[in-house]
Amino acid sequence: MPSMHWFVSFLPVLITARGVLTQGCRVRPGDVDQDAWKQLNESTSGHLFAVVPSAQYCFNIGGCTDEQWTSSTWRSDNMPGSMLQPNWEQDYDANPPEVCLRNTTGNCKQGNVPHYVVLAESVEDIQAGVNFARTNNLRVAIKSSGHDYLGRSTAKDSLLISTHRLTDITIHDDFNGQGGAVTVGSGVRLNQIYAALKEKGKIFVGGGTATVAAAGGYIQGGGHSSLSPLLGLAADNTLQFTIVTADGQYLTANETENSDLYWALRGGGGGSWGVMVSATFRTFDTFNATYRYTVLTANSTNSSDIASLMTIHATHIHDFDEVRAGQYYWAFRNDSDQTQSLFLRTYLPRLTANESRETMQPFLTDALASGTWTVSEDTFQETVVNDIVYKEDATGAENMLMGSRLVPEEVYETPEAIGKMYEELFDTGLAIVLGHIIAGGKVSENAGIDSAVHPKWRTAKTHLITADYWTDDVVSPSGAVALSSRFQTEFLPIIEKVVGTDAGAYMNEADAYEADFATTFYGDYEKLSQVKSKYDENDLFIVQTGVGSERWDKDGMCKVA
Ligand SMILES: Cc1cc2nc3c(=O)[nH]c(=O)nc-3n(C[C@H](O)[C@H](O)[C@H](O)COP(=O)(O)OP(=O)(O)OC[C@H]3O[C@@H](n4cnc5c(N)ncnc54)[C@H](O)[C@@H]3O)c2cc1C
C-alpha cells in the first residue's frame, strides 16, 4: 500500500488518561490510555494505524488525481477511512457540522470516520482488535471495501477493524461432500473470485461490480446477482462462514456447527454478528453468456415519456423468464441536454448474441413504436460468463442516498401502474431510478431454504431503487441533512401506492433512515434478535438499521433502551 506513512501518525497527542465513562455510553478512542493502544499495536504486529477522512488523506499526500479520487479500487486499497460515497464520512448533524471535503486545505474534522484501524492480516489481529474494543468499551466499525450504500462500515469515535487484507482464495473440488466450492477471505473482491474460478471452469453467484467484498457486507445482506434468476441469491449458495465473535472466539458456522449463526449470517445484515473472516460459496460449472448493453434515448424531459417506456418494460418483464436472464436498468433524466434515457445491462446465460436479439426484440419493437425513443447504443459481448458478470471499478466519490423496495411479481399484472410510478418519481425532481431483474426464477424456487433472507425476496420480481445524488458545492451540510428524509417523505409514498406498504427492501441497497427497518429489511427480526443476544449480548457490533441498533443512539455511542 503506497504512502502508508501518512496515516501512520500513530498515537497523536490528544490521547489522554482514561476518562470517566458516562453511564450507558461507550468510551471515545481518545479516552483510552496511550499505553493500551501501544499494546494493541504490538499485539497486532504493528497493524494499528490512525485514520483520516479521504479528503484529508489526499491533502496529506499532496493531492489525489481525479482518477484516484473517483476509483473505487484506489479508494479502498489506499484509504482505510474512505467510504465509496464520501457523504458517509461526514457528520452533517453535528453542531457545527464536522465535514472534510475534496480539495480541503487541511485541518479537517474527523466526522464519522473512525480514529484508528486494525488493518487485520490474520485471525489473531481481528481477535486482538475485538478483545481490545470489548475490554475498553469502544465503538467498533467493520469494513471490507467501504462500499456500503448506508454508511454502515464507518462510525464516529470508533475503532475500525478492516478485513481488506484478508485476500486468500481456496477452490475446492468438493467441500465436505457438498460439491464444488470456493472459500474467500473477507477482503477478496468479486472480480478476483470470478477470475480465479474461470481458471477452473467454475462460476459462483456474486454481484455486478468488481470491488464489492463477497464475504463482507454483500453476503450478509443476502447478495443478489444478474445470475440470481438462474442460480439463486448468494446467500442461498453459501455453505460456511468463519467469524470472530464478540467474545473473541473464532467460530465456524455452517449447517451443523453454530447453525443459528449460520442462519443469521445469510441475510441478517453485515456488521451485526462479528468480524467475518471467510465465506465458502457453492460453485457451478461455468458457461458462456451474452452481455448486452442497450441505451434508449428520447429528446424530451417529459415524464410521461418515461412512464410510457417503463410501462412497456413492465409489460415485457416476463420475456426474460424462460432464459433466466438478469438485468440492471436505470431511467435517467438529463436536464443539461434535455434528454431522458433508459440504460439496460442485460445478462443472458447460455445465449448467443443473436439469440439475445430474439429475446429482447419484442420489448424493443414496442419501445420504438411511438417514435419517441431511439436506440442510441447497443453492444454485445458473448463470452464466458466470468468475464462479463461484473463491471470494473465502480465510480466512487459521489454523494448519494438510496431508497428501495422489492417489487412483488403480482404488481406486473398492471404495468401501467409501474409506468405511472416512474412518472411521479421523476416529477419530484429525482433524476435516476434503478431497477434490477435479480429475483424470480431460482430465487423464488429457493423459498424453502431456511435462512434470514427476507421472505419478500421469494415473491419479488424486481428491485427498485431511487438514487439521490448531490455535490458539495451545491448542497450545504444542512441541505444534506434535509435530503436524508426525502425517501421516506417524498419517494416512498409514491412507490408504496404500487408495491404496497409491506413489500420489503434489500437492506444493502436501501434507505439508511428507513423508518421501520426491522420489518422492511428483515424477515424474522425476533429470531435475529435472539441470535444477536446469544453471540453479542452487549451489542459490541452495532450498525445503523442493523439488528439491535434500536437500542442505541444514531452514532451507536449511547444506549437509548
Ligand atoms: C458499485 C456497487 C455495486 C453493487 N452491486 C451489488 C450487486 O450486484 N449485488 C448486491 O447484492 N449488492 C451490490 N451492492 C451492494 C453491496 O452488497 C453492499 O454495498 C455491501 O454492503 C458491500 O459490502 P462490503 O463488505 O464490500 O462493504 P463495506 O462497506 O466494507 O461493508 C458493508 C457492511 O458489511 C459489514 N462488513 C464488512 N466487512 C465485514 C466483515 N469482514 N465482517 C463483518 N461485517 C462486515 C460492514 O460493517 C457494513 O455493515 C453494490 C454496491 C456498490 C457500491
Coordinates of C-alpha atoms and ligand atoms in Angstrom, one line a residue:
M1 CA 0.0 0.0 0.0
P2 CA 1.7 3.3 -1.1
S3 CA 2.1 6.3 1.2
M4 CA 1.1 4.3 4.3
H5 CA 3.1 6.6 6.5
W6 CA 0.5 9.3 6.1
F7 CA -2.0 7.6 8.2
V8 CA 0.6 6.0 10.5
S9 CA 0.7 9.2 12.5
F10 CA 0.0 6.8 15.3
L11 CA -0.9 8.0 18.8
P12 CA -1.4 11.7 18.4
V13 CA -1.0 13.9 21.4
L14 CA -4.7 14.2 22.1
I15 CA -4.8 10.8 23.8
T16 CA -5.2 11.4 27.5
A17 CA -5.6 9.4 30.6
R18 CA -8.6 7.1 30.7
G19 CA -11.8 9.2 31.0
V20 CA -14.8 8.7 33.3
L21 CA -17.5 6.8 31.5
T22 CA -20.9 8.2 31.0
Q23 CA -23.3 5.6 32.1
G24 CA -24.7 3.6 29.2
C25 CA -22.2 5.2 26.8
R26 CA -19.2 3.8 25.1
V27 CA -15.7 5.3 25.5
R28 CA -14.1 7.6 22.9
P29 CA -10.8 6.4 21.5
G30 CA -9.1 9.5 22.8
D31 CA -10.1 8.5 26.4
V32 CA -8.3 5.2 26.2
D33 CA -4.9 5.1 27.8
Q34 CA -2.0 5.6 25.4
D35 CA -0.2 2.5 26.7
A36 CA -3.2 0.4 25.9
W37 CA -3.1 1.5 22.3
K38 CA 0.6 0.8 22.1
Q39 CA -0.1 -2.7 23.4
L40 CA -2.8 -3.2 20.8
N41 CA -0.4 -2.1 18.1
E42 CA 2.2 -4.7 19.4
S43 CA -0.3 -7.5 19.7
T44 CA -1.4 -6.9 16.0
S45 CA 2.2 -6.9 14.8
G46 CA 2.1 -3.2 14.1
H47 CA -1.2 -3.3 12.2
L48 CA -2.8 -0.5 14.1
F49 CA -3.0 2.9 12.3
A50 CA -4.5 6.3 12.8
V51 CA -7.2 7.0 10.2
V52 CA -8.2 10.3 8.5
P53 CA -11.1 11.2 6.2
S54 CA -10.4 10.5 2.5
A55 CA -10.1 14.2 1.6
Q56 CA -7.6 14.8 4.4
Y57 CA -5.6 11.8 3.2
C58 CA -5.4 13.3 -0.3
F59 CA -4.3 16.6 1.2
N60 CA -1.6 14.9 3.3
I61 CA -0.1 13.2 0.3
G62 CA 0.0 16.3 -1.7
G63 CA -3.2 15.7 -3.7
C64 CA -5.0 12.8 -5.3
T65 CA -5.7 12.8 -9.0
D66 CA -9.4 12.8 -10.0
E67 CA -8.8 9.3 -11.4
Q68 CA -7.6 8.1 -8.0
W69 CA -10.3 10.0 -6.0
T70 CA -13.1 8.5 -8.1
S71 CA -11.7 5.0 -8.3
S72 CA -13.4 2.5 -6.0
T73 CA -10.4 0.3 -6.2
W74 CA -7.9 3.1 -5.3
R75 CA -10.1 4.4 -2.6
S76 CA -10.5 1.1 -0.8
D77 CA -6.9 0.0 -1.3
N78 CA -5.3 3.2 -0.1
M79 CA -7.5 5.0 2.3
P80 CA -8.9 2.9 5.2
G81 CA -11.0 5.9 6.3
S82 CA -12.6 6.2 2.8
M83 CA -16.2 5.4 2.0
L84 CA -17.2 5.0 -1.6
Q85 CA -19.7 7.7 -1.0
P86 CA -17.9 10.4 0.9
N87 CA -21.2 11.7 2.4
W88 CA -20.9 8.8 4.9
E89 CA -17.6 10.2 6.2
Q90 CA -19.3 13.5 7.2
D91 CA -21.2 14.2 10.3
Y92 CA -23.6 16.8 8.9
D93 CA -25.7 16.6 12.0
A94 CA -23.0 17.8 14.4
N95 CA -23.1 21.3 15.7
P96 CA -21.2 22.7 13.9
P97 CA -21.1 20.1 11.1
E98 CA -18.0 18.0 11.0
V99 CA -17.0 17.7 7.4
C100 CA -13.9 17.1 5.3
L101 CA -14.4 17.8 1.6
R102 CA -12.4 17.2 -1.6
N103 CA -9.7 19.8 -2.1
T104 CA -9.6 20.6 1.6
T105 CA -6.7 22.8 2.8
G106 CA -6.2 20.6 5.8
N107 CA -7.3 20.6 9.4
C108 CA -10.4 18.6 8.5
K109 CA -12.9 17.4 11.1
Q110 CA -13.0 13.7 11.7
G111 CA -16.8 13.5 11.2
N112 CA -18.0 9.9 11.1
V113 CA -14.5 8.5 10.3
P114 CA -13.1 6.1 12.9
H115 CA -10.0 7.2 14.8
Y116 CA -7.9 4.0 14.5
V117 CA -7.9 1.0 12.3
V118 CA -6.6 -2.6 12.8
L119 CA -5.7 -3.5 9.3
A120 CA -6.1 -7.1 10.0
E121 CA -3.9 -9.7 8.3
S122 CA -4.8 -12.7 10.4
V123 CA -7.5 -14.1 12.7
E124 CA -5.3 -13.1 15.6
D125 CA -5.2 -9.5 14.5
I126 CA -9.0 -9.5 14.5
Q127 CA -9.2 -11.2 17.8
A128 CA -6.9 -8.6 19.3
G129 CA -9.0 -5.8 17.9
V130 CA -12.3 -7.3 19.1
N131 CA -10.9 -8.1 22.6
F132 CA -9.5 -4.6 22.9
A133 CA -12.7 -2.9 21.8
R134 CA -14.8 -5.1 24.2
T135 CA -12.4 -4.6 27.2
N136 CA -12.2 -0.8 26.7
N137 CA -15.9 -0.4 25.8
L138 CA -15.2 1.1 22.4
R139 CA -17.5 1.6 19.5
V140 CA -16.5 -0.8 16.7
A141 CA -16.8 -0.4 12.9
I142 CA -16.1 -3.2 10.5
K143 CA -15.1 -2.7 6.9
S144 CA -14.1 -4.7 3.9
S145 CA -14.4 -2.4 1.0
G146 CA -16.2 0.7 2.3
H147 CA -18.9 0.3 -0.5
D148 CA -21.8 0.3 1.9
Y149 CA -24.6 2.4 0.5
L150 CA -26.0 3.0 4.0
G151 CA -22.6 4.1 5.5
R152 CA -22.6 1.1 7.9
S153 CA -18.9 0.4 7.7
T154 CA -17.9 3.7 9.2
A155 CA -18.7 5.1 12.7
K156 CA -17.9 8.2 14.6
D157 CA -15.4 7.9 17.5
S158 CA -14.8 4.2 16.7
L159 CA -12.1 1.6 16.3
L160 CA -12.3 0.2 12.8
I161 CA -11.5 -3.4 12.1
S162 CA -10.7 -3.7 8.4
T163 CA -10.6 -7.1 6.7
H164 CA -9.5 -5.6 3.4
R165 CA -6.2 -7.5 3.6
L166 CA -7.7 -11.0 4.0
T167 CA -7.4 -12.0 0.4
D168 CA -7.0 -15.8 0.4
I169 CA -8.9 -17.8 -2.2
T170 CA -9.2 -21.6 -1.9
I171 CA -11.1 -23.5 -4.6
H172 CA -12.5 -26.9 -3.5
D173 CA -13.4 -29.7 -5.9
D174 CA -15.6 -31.0 -3.2
F175 CA -16.4 -29.1 0.1
N176 CA -17.4 -31.6 2.8
G177 CA -19.4 -33.7 0.4
Q178 CA -21.4 -30.7 -0.9
G179 CA -19.8 -30.4 -4.3
G180 CA -17.5 -27.7 -5.7
A181 CA -17.0 -24.5 -3.6
V182 CA -14.7 -21.6 -3.1
T183 CA -13.6 -20.2 0.2
V184 CA -12.6 -16.5 0.2
G185 CA -11.2 -14.1 2.8
S186 CA -13.4 -11.2 3.6
G187 CA -11.2 -8.8 1.8
V188 CA -11.4 -10.5 -1.6
R189 CA -13.1 -8.6 -4.3
L190 CA -15.7 -10.1 -6.6
N191 CA -13.6 -9.7 -9.7
Q192 CA -10.7 -11.7 -8.1
I193 CA -13.1 -14.6 -7.4
Y194 CA -14.6 -14.5 -10.9
A195 CA -11.0 -14.6 -12.4
A196 CA -9.8 -17.4 -10.1
L197 CA -12.9 -19.6 -10.8
K198 CA -12.6 -19.0 -14.5
E199 CA -9.2 -20.8 -14.4
K200 CA -11.0 -23.9 -13.1
G201 CA -14.1 -23.6 -15.3
K202 CA -16.3 -22.6 -12.5
I203 CA -18.6 -19.7 -11.5
F204 CA -20.3 -18.6 -8.3
V205 CA -23.2 -16.3 -7.5
G206 CA -21.7 -12.8 -6.9
G207 CA -22.6 -9.2 -7.6
G208 CA -22.3 -7.0 -10.5
T209 CA -19.3 -4.8 -9.6
A210 CA -15.7 -5.7 -9.3
T211 CA -14.8 -4.2 -5.9
V212 CA -17.5 -5.3 -3.5
A213 CA -16.2 -7.8 -1.0
A214 CA -18.1 -11.1 -1.4
A215 CA -17.5 -12.3 2.2
G216 CA -18.3 -8.9 3.8
G217 CA -21.5 -7.0 3.7
Y218 CA -22.6 -8.5 0.4
I219 CA -23.2 -12.0 1.6
Q220 CA -24.6 -11.0 5.0
G221 CA -27.2 -8.8 3.2
G222 CA -28.2 -11.8 1.1
G223 CA -26.3 -10.9 -2.1
H224 CA -28.1 -10.6 -5.4
S225 CA -26.6 -11.2 -8.9
S226 CA -27.6 -11.0 -12.5
L227 CA -27.2 -14.8 -12.2
S228 CA -29.8 -15.0 -9.4
P229 CA -32.8 -15.8 -11.6
L230 CA -30.8 -18.8 -12.8
L231 CA -28.9 -19.8 -9.6
G232 CA -30.5 -18.0 -6.7
L233 CA -29.2 -15.5 -4.2
A234 CA -25.6 -15.6 -3.0
A235 CA -27.0 -16.4 0.5
D236 CA -28.8 -19.4 -1.0
N237 CA -25.4 -20.7 -2.1
T238 CA -23.2 -20.2 0.9
L239 CA -22.0 -23.3 2.7
Q240 CA -20.0 -22.0 5.6
F241 CA -18.6 -18.9 7.4
T242 CA -15.7 -18.3 9.8
I243 CA -16.1 -15.4 12.1
V244 CA -14.6 -13.8 15.2
T245 CA -17.5 -13.1 17.6
A246 CA -17.8 -10.5 20.4
D247 CA -16.1 -12.8 23.0
G248 CA -13.1 -13.0 20.7
Q249 CA -13.8 -16.6 19.7
Y250 CA -13.0 -17.8 16.2
L251 CA -16.1 -19.8 15.1
T252 CA -17.2 -21.9 12.2
A253 CA -20.8 -21.5 11.2
N254 CA -22.5 -24.0 8.9
E255 CA -25.5 -26.3 8.8
T256 CA -24.3 -28.4 11.7
E257 CA -21.9 -26.1 13.7
N258 CA -23.3 -22.9 15.2
S259 CA -26.2 -23.3 12.9
D260 CA -28.2 -20.4 14.3
L261 CA -25.4 -18.1 13.5
Y262 CA -25.1 -19.7 10.0
W263 CA -28.8 -18.9 9.6
A264 CA -28.4 -15.3 10.7
L265 CA -25.3 -14.6 8.5
R266 CA -27.3 -15.4 5.4
G267 CA -29.5 -12.3 5.2
G268 CA -29.2 -10.9 8.8
G269 CA -27.1 -7.9 7.7
G270 CA -23.4 -7.0 7.8
G271 CA -21.6 -5.7 10.9
S272 CA -24.0 -7.1 13.5
W273 CA -22.7 -10.6 14.3
G274 CA -18.9 -10.4 14.5
V275 CA -16.0 -9.9 12.2
M276 CA -16.3 -12.3 9.2
V277 CA -13.0 -13.9 8.3
S278 CA -14.2 -16.0 5.3
A279 CA -17.2 -17.4 3.5
T280 CA -17.5 -20.5 1.4
F281 CA -19.7 -20.3 -1.7
R282 CA -21.0 -23.1 -3.8
T283 CA -19.5 -23.2 -7.3
F284 CA -21.1 -24.2 -10.6
D285 CA -19.7 -25.3 -14.0
T286 CA -19.2 -22.1 -15.9
F287 CA -20.9 -21.3 -19.2
N288 CA -21.0 -18.8 -22.0
A289 CA -23.4 -15.9 -21.9
T290 CA -24.2 -12.7 -23.7
Y291 CA -23.9 -9.4 -22.1
R292 CA -26.0 -6.8 -24.0
Y293 CA -25.8 -3.1 -23.2
T294 CA -28.6 -1.1 -24.7
V295 CA -29.4 2.6 -24.3
L296 CA -32.7 4.1 -25.3
T297 CA -32.9 7.8 -25.6
A298 CA -35.7 10.4 -26.0
N299 CA -35.2 14.1 -26.8
S300 CA -37.6 15.1 -24.1
T301 CA -37.7 15.5 -20.4
N302 CA -41.4 14.9 -20.3
S303 CA -42.0 12.4 -17.5
S304 CA -45.0 10.9 -19.4
D305 CA -42.4 9.6 -21.9
I306 CA -40.5 7.7 -19.3
A307 CA -43.9 6.5 -18.0
S308 CA -44.8 5.0 -21.4
L309 CA -41.4 3.4 -21.8
M310 CA -41.4 1.8 -18.3
T311 CA -45.0 0.6 -18.9
I312 CA -43.7 -1.2 -21.9
H313 CA -40.7 -2.5 -20.0
A314 CA -43.0 -3.9 -17.3
T315 CA -45.3 -5.4 -19.9
H316 CA -42.3 -7.4 -21.2
I317 CA -40.8 -8.3 -17.9
H318 CA -41.6 -12.0 -18.4
D319 CA -39.8 -12.1 -21.7
F320 CA -36.7 -12.9 -19.8
D321 CA -38.1 -15.7 -17.6
E322 CA -37.5 -18.6 -19.9
V323 CA -33.8 -17.9 -20.4
R324 CA -33.4 -16.7 -16.8
A325 CA -31.7 -13.5 -17.8
G326 CA -30.8 -10.9 -15.2
Q327 CA -30.9 -7.2 -16.0
Y328 CA -29.8 -3.9 -14.3
Y329 CA -31.7 -1.0 -15.8
W330 CA -31.9 2.6 -14.9
A331 CA -34.0 5.5 -16.1
F332 CA -32.2 8.8 -16.2
R333 CA -33.4 12.3 -16.9
N334 CA -30.6 14.6 -18.1
D335 CA -31.6 18.2 -17.6
S336 CA -28.5 19.6 -19.1
D337 CA -29.1 18.2 -22.6
Q338 CA -32.9 17.9 -22.2
T339 CA -33.0 14.1 -22.8
Q340 CA -34.1 11.0 -21.0
S341 CA -32.5 7.6 -21.3
L342 CA -33.1 4.1 -20.2
F343 CA -29.9 2.1 -19.8
L344 CA -30.2 -1.7 -19.8
R345 CA -27.4 -4.1 -18.9
T346 CA -28.8 -7.5 -19.7
Y347 CA -27.1 -10.8 -18.9
L348 CA -28.4 -13.7 -21.0
P349 CA -27.0 -17.0 -19.7
R350 CA -26.2 -19.7 -22.3
L351 CA -27.4 -17.5 -25.1
T352 CA -25.5 -16.3 -28.2
A353 CA -25.6 -12.6 -29.2
N354 CA -28.0 -13.5 -32.0
E355 CA -30.3 -15.3 -29.6
S356 CA -30.3 -12.4 -27.3
R357 CA -31.6 -10.2 -30.1
E358 CA -34.6 -12.5 -30.3
T359 CA -35.3 -12.4 -26.6
M360 CA -35.2 -8.6 -26.4
Q361 CA -36.8 -7.8 -29.8
P362 CA -40.5 -7.8 -28.7
F363 CA -39.6 -5.2 -26.0
L364 CA -37.5 -3.1 -28.4
T365 CA -40.2 -3.2 -31.1
D366 CA -42.8 -1.8 -28.7
A367 CA -40.4 0.7 -27.2
L368 CA -39.5 2.2 -30.5
A369 CA -43.0 2.1 -32.0
S370 CA -44.1 5.6 -30.9
G371 CA -41.0 7.2 -32.4
T372 CA -40.2 9.0 -29.1
W373 CA -37.4 6.6 -28.2
T374 CA -34.4 5.6 -30.3
V375 CA -31.6 3.1 -29.7
S376 CA -28.6 5.2 -29.1
E377 CA -26.3 2.4 -28.1
D378 CA -26.5 -1.4 -28.4
T379 CA -23.4 -3.6 -27.9
F380 CA -23.0 -7.3 -27.3
Q381 CA -20.3 -9.4 -25.6
E382 CA -20.6 -13.1 -25.9
T383 CA -18.1 -15.0 -23.8
V384 CA -17.5 -17.0 -20.7
V385 CA -19.8 -15.5 -18.0
N386 CA -17.0 -14.9 -15.5
D387 CA -15.7 -12.1 -17.8
I388 CA -18.9 -10.2 -18.2
V389 CA -20.9 -10.6 -15.0
Y390 CA -19.3 -7.6 -13.3
K391 CA -18.4 -4.0 -14.1
E392 CA -14.8 -2.9 -13.5
D393 CA -14.1 -0.3 -10.9
A394 CA -17.3 1.4 -9.9
T395 CA -17.2 5.2 -9.9
G396 CA -16.7 6.4 -6.3
A397 CA -16.6 9.8 -4.5
E398 CA -20.2 10.7 -5.3
N399 CA -22.5 11.8 -2.5
M400 CA -25.6 9.7 -2.8
L401 CA -28.6 8.5 -0.8
M402 CA -30.6 5.5 -1.8
G403 CA -34.1 4.2 -1.0
S404 CA -35.6 1.0 -2.3
R405 CA -38.4 -1.6 -2.4
L406 CA -38.6 -5.1 -3.7
V407 CA -41.4 -5.1 -6.4
P408 CA -43.7 -8.1 -6.0
E409 CA -44.3 -10.2 -9.1
E410 CA -48.1 -9.6 -8.9
V411 CA -47.5 -5.8 -9.4
Y412 CA -46.5 -6.6 -13.0
E413 CA -50.1 -7.5 -13.7
T414 CA -50.7 -3.8 -14.0
P415 CA -47.7 -2.5 -16.0
E416 CA -49.3 1.0 -16.3
A417 CA -49.1 1.4 -12.6
I418 CA -45.3 0.9 -12.8
G419 CA -45.0 3.5 -15.6
K420 CA -47.1 5.9 -13.6
M421 CA -44.8 5.4 -10.6
Y422 CA -41.7 6.4 -12.7
E423 CA -43.6 9.5 -13.9
E424 CA -44.5 10.6 -10.4
L425 CA -40.9 9.9 -9.1
F426 CA -39.4 12.0 -11.9
D427 CA -41.9 14.7 -11.2
T428 CA -40.4 15.1 -7.7
G429 CA -37.2 16.2 -9.4
L430 CA -35.5 12.8 -8.9
A431 CA -33.2 12.1 -11.9
I432 CA -32.3 8.4 -11.5
V433 CA -34.5 5.4 -10.8
L434 CA -32.8 2.0 -11.0
G435 CA -34.4 -1.4 -11.4
H436 CA -32.9 -4.9 -11.2
I437 CA -34.2 -8.1 -12.6
I438 CA -32.5 -10.2 -10.0
A439 CA -35.4 -12.0 -8.4
G440 CA -37.9 -14.6 -9.7
G441 CA -36.8 -17.9 -11.1
K442 CA -34.4 -19.7 -8.8
V443 CA -34.8 -17.0 -6.1
S444 CA -38.5 -17.9 -5.9
E445 CA -37.8 -21.6 -6.2
N446 CA -35.4 -21.4 -3.2
A447 CA -38.2 -20.2 -0.9
G448 CA -37.8 -23.4 1.2
I449 CA -34.2 -22.5 2.2
D450 CA -34.2 -21.7 5.9
S451 CA -32.1 -18.6 6.3
A452 CA -32.5 -15.0 7.4
V453 CA -33.1 -13.8 3.8
H454 CA -36.3 -11.7 3.8
P455 CA -39.2 -13.9 2.5
K456 CA -40.3 -11.0 0.4
W457 CA -37.4 -11.9 -1.9
R458 CA -39.2 -15.1 -2.8
T459 CA -42.3 -13.3 -4.2
A460 CA -40.5 -10.3 -5.7
K461 CA -39.8 -9.9 -9.4
T462 CA -37.5 -6.8 -9.4
H463 CA -35.8 -4.4 -7.1
L464 CA -36.5 -0.7 -7.4
I465 CA -34.0 1.9 -6.2
T466 CA -34.1 5.7 -6.0
A467 CA -30.7 7.3 -6.1
D468 CA -30.4 10.9 -5.0
Y469 CA -27.0 12.5 -5.8
W470 CA -25.6 15.9 -4.8
T471 CA -22.3 17.8 -4.9
D472 CA -20.7 19.6 -2.1
D473 CA -20.6 22.9 -4.0
V474 CA -24.4 22.9 -4.4
V475 CA -25.7 21.4 -1.2
S476 CA -24.6 22.6 2.2
P477 CA -24.4 20.3 5.3
S478 CA -27.8 21.4 6.4
G479 CA -29.1 20.7 2.9
A480 CA -27.6 17.2 3.1
V481 CA -29.4 16.6 6.4
A482 CA -32.7 17.7 4.6
L483 CA -32.0 15.2 1.8
S484 CA -31.9 12.3 4.3
S485 CA -35.6 12.4 4.8
R486 CA -36.5 12.6 1.1
F487 CA -37.0 8.9 0.5
Q488 CA -39.4 8.4 3.4
T489 CA -41.4 11.6 2.8
E490 CA -41.4 12.1 -1.0
F491 CA -40.5 8.9 -2.9
L492 CA -41.8 6.1 -0.7
P493 CA -45.4 7.2 -0.7
I494 CA -45.3 7.1 -4.5
I495 CA -43.7 3.7 -4.5
E496 CA -46.0 2.2 -1.9
K497 CA -49.1 3.1 -3.9
V498 CA -47.9 0.5 -6.4
V499 CA -45.9 -2.1 -4.4
G500 CA -47.9 -1.9 -1.2
T501 CA -46.8 -1.0 2.3
D502 CA -45.2 -4.3 3.2
A503 CA -43.1 -5.1 0.1
G504 CA -39.8 -5.2 2.0
A505 CA -36.5 -3.9 0.7
Y506 CA -33.0 -5.2 0.0
M507 CA -31.1 -3.9 3.0
N508 CA -27.8 -3.4 1.1
E509 CA -29.3 -1.0 -1.4
A510 CA -31.7 0.9 0.7
D511 CA -32.6 3.9 2.8
A512 CA -30.2 4.4 5.8
Y513 CA -33.1 6.2 7.5
E514 CA -35.7 3.5 6.9
A515 CA -38.4 4.2 9.5
D516 CA -39.4 0.6 10.1
F517 CA -36.2 -1.2 9.2
A518 CA -37.0 -4.2 11.4
T519 CA -39.8 -5.4 9.2
T520 CA -38.7 -3.8 5.9
F521 CA -35.2 -5.2 5.9
Y522 CA -35.6 -8.4 7.9
G523 CA -38.0 -11.4 7.7
D524 CA -37.8 -12.7 11.2
Y525 CA -36.5 -9.9 13.4
E526 CA -37.4 -11.7 16.6
K527 CA -35.3 -14.7 15.8
L528 CA -32.5 -12.5 14.6
S529 CA -32.6 -10.6 18.0
Q530 CA -32.3 -13.9 19.8
V531 CA -29.3 -15.0 17.8
K532 CA -27.8 -11.5 18.4
S533 CA -28.2 -11.7 22.2
K534 CA -26.6 -15.2 22.2
Y535 CA -23.5 -14.2 20.2
D536 CA -23.2 -10.5 21.1
E537 CA -25.2 -9.9 24.3
N538 CA -23.6 -6.5 24.9
D539 CA -24.0 -5.1 21.4
L540 CA -20.3 -4.7 20.6
F541 CA -21.3 -4.8 16.9
I542 CA -23.9 -2.3 16.1
V543 CA -24.7 -0.7 12.7
Q544 CA -27.4 1.7 11.7
T545 CA -30.5 -0.2 10.8
G546 CA -28.8 -3.4 12.0
V547 CA -30.2 -5.9 14.4
G548 CA -30.1 -4.4 17.9
S549 CA -29.5 -0.9 16.7
E550 CA -32.9 0.2 18.1
R551 CA -31.2 0.1 21.5
W552 CA -28.6 2.7 20.5
D553 CA -28.4 6.4 19.5
K554 CA -27.6 7.3 15.9
D555 CA -23.9 7.2 16.5
G556 CA -24.0 3.9 18.3
M557 CA -22.3 5.5 21.3
C558 CA -25.0 5.6 24.0
K559 CA -27.8 3.2 24.8
V560 CA -31.3 4.6 24.5
A561 CA -33.2 1.5 25.5
Ligands
LIG1 C1 -21.0 -0.2 -7.1 C2 -21.7 -1.1 -6.3 C3 -22.3 -2.2 -6.9 C4 -23.1 -3.1 -6.1 N1 -23.6 -4.2 -6.7 C5 -24.3 -5.1 -5.9 C6 -24.8 -6.3 -6.5 O1 -24.6 -6.6 -7.7 N2 -25.5 -7.2 -5.7 C7 -25.7 -6.9 -4.4 O2 -26.3 -7.7 -3.7 N3 -25.2 -5.8 -3.8 C8 -24.5 -4.9 -4.6 N4 -24.0 -3.8 -4.0 C9 -24.3 -3.5 -2.6 C10 -23.4 -4.3 -1.7 O3 -23.9 -5.6 -1.4 C11 -23.2 -3.5 -0.4 O4 -22.6 -2.3 -0.6 C12 -22.4 -4.3 0.6 O5 -22.7 -3.7 1.9 C13 -20.9 -4.2 0.4 O6 -20.2 -5.0 1.3 P1 -18.7 -4.7 1.6 O7 -18.2 -5.6 2.7 O8 -17.9 -4.7 0.3 O9 -18.8 -3.2 2.0 P2 -18.4 -2.5 3.4 O10 -18.8 -1.0 3.3 O11 -16.9 -2.7 3.7 O12 -19.3 -3.2 4.5 C14 -20.7 -3.2 4.3 C15 -21.3 -3.8 5.6 O13 -20.8 -5.1 5.9 C16 -20.1 -5.0 7.1 N5 -18.9 -5.8 7.0 C17 -17.9 -5.6 6.0 N6 -16.9 -6.5 6.2 C18 -17.3 -7.2 7.2 C19 -16.7 -8.3 7.8 N7 -15.5 -8.8 7.5 N8 -17.3 -8.9 8.9 C20 -18.5 -8.5 9.3 N9 -19.1 -7.4 8.7 C21 -18.5 -6.8 7.7 C22 -19.9 -3.6 7.5 O14 -19.8 -3.3 8.8 C23 -21.1 -2.9 6.8 O15 -22.2 -3.1 7.7 C24 -23.2 -2.9 -4.7 C25 -22.6 -1.8 -4.1 C26 -21.9 -0.9 -4.9 C27 -21.2 0.2 -4.2

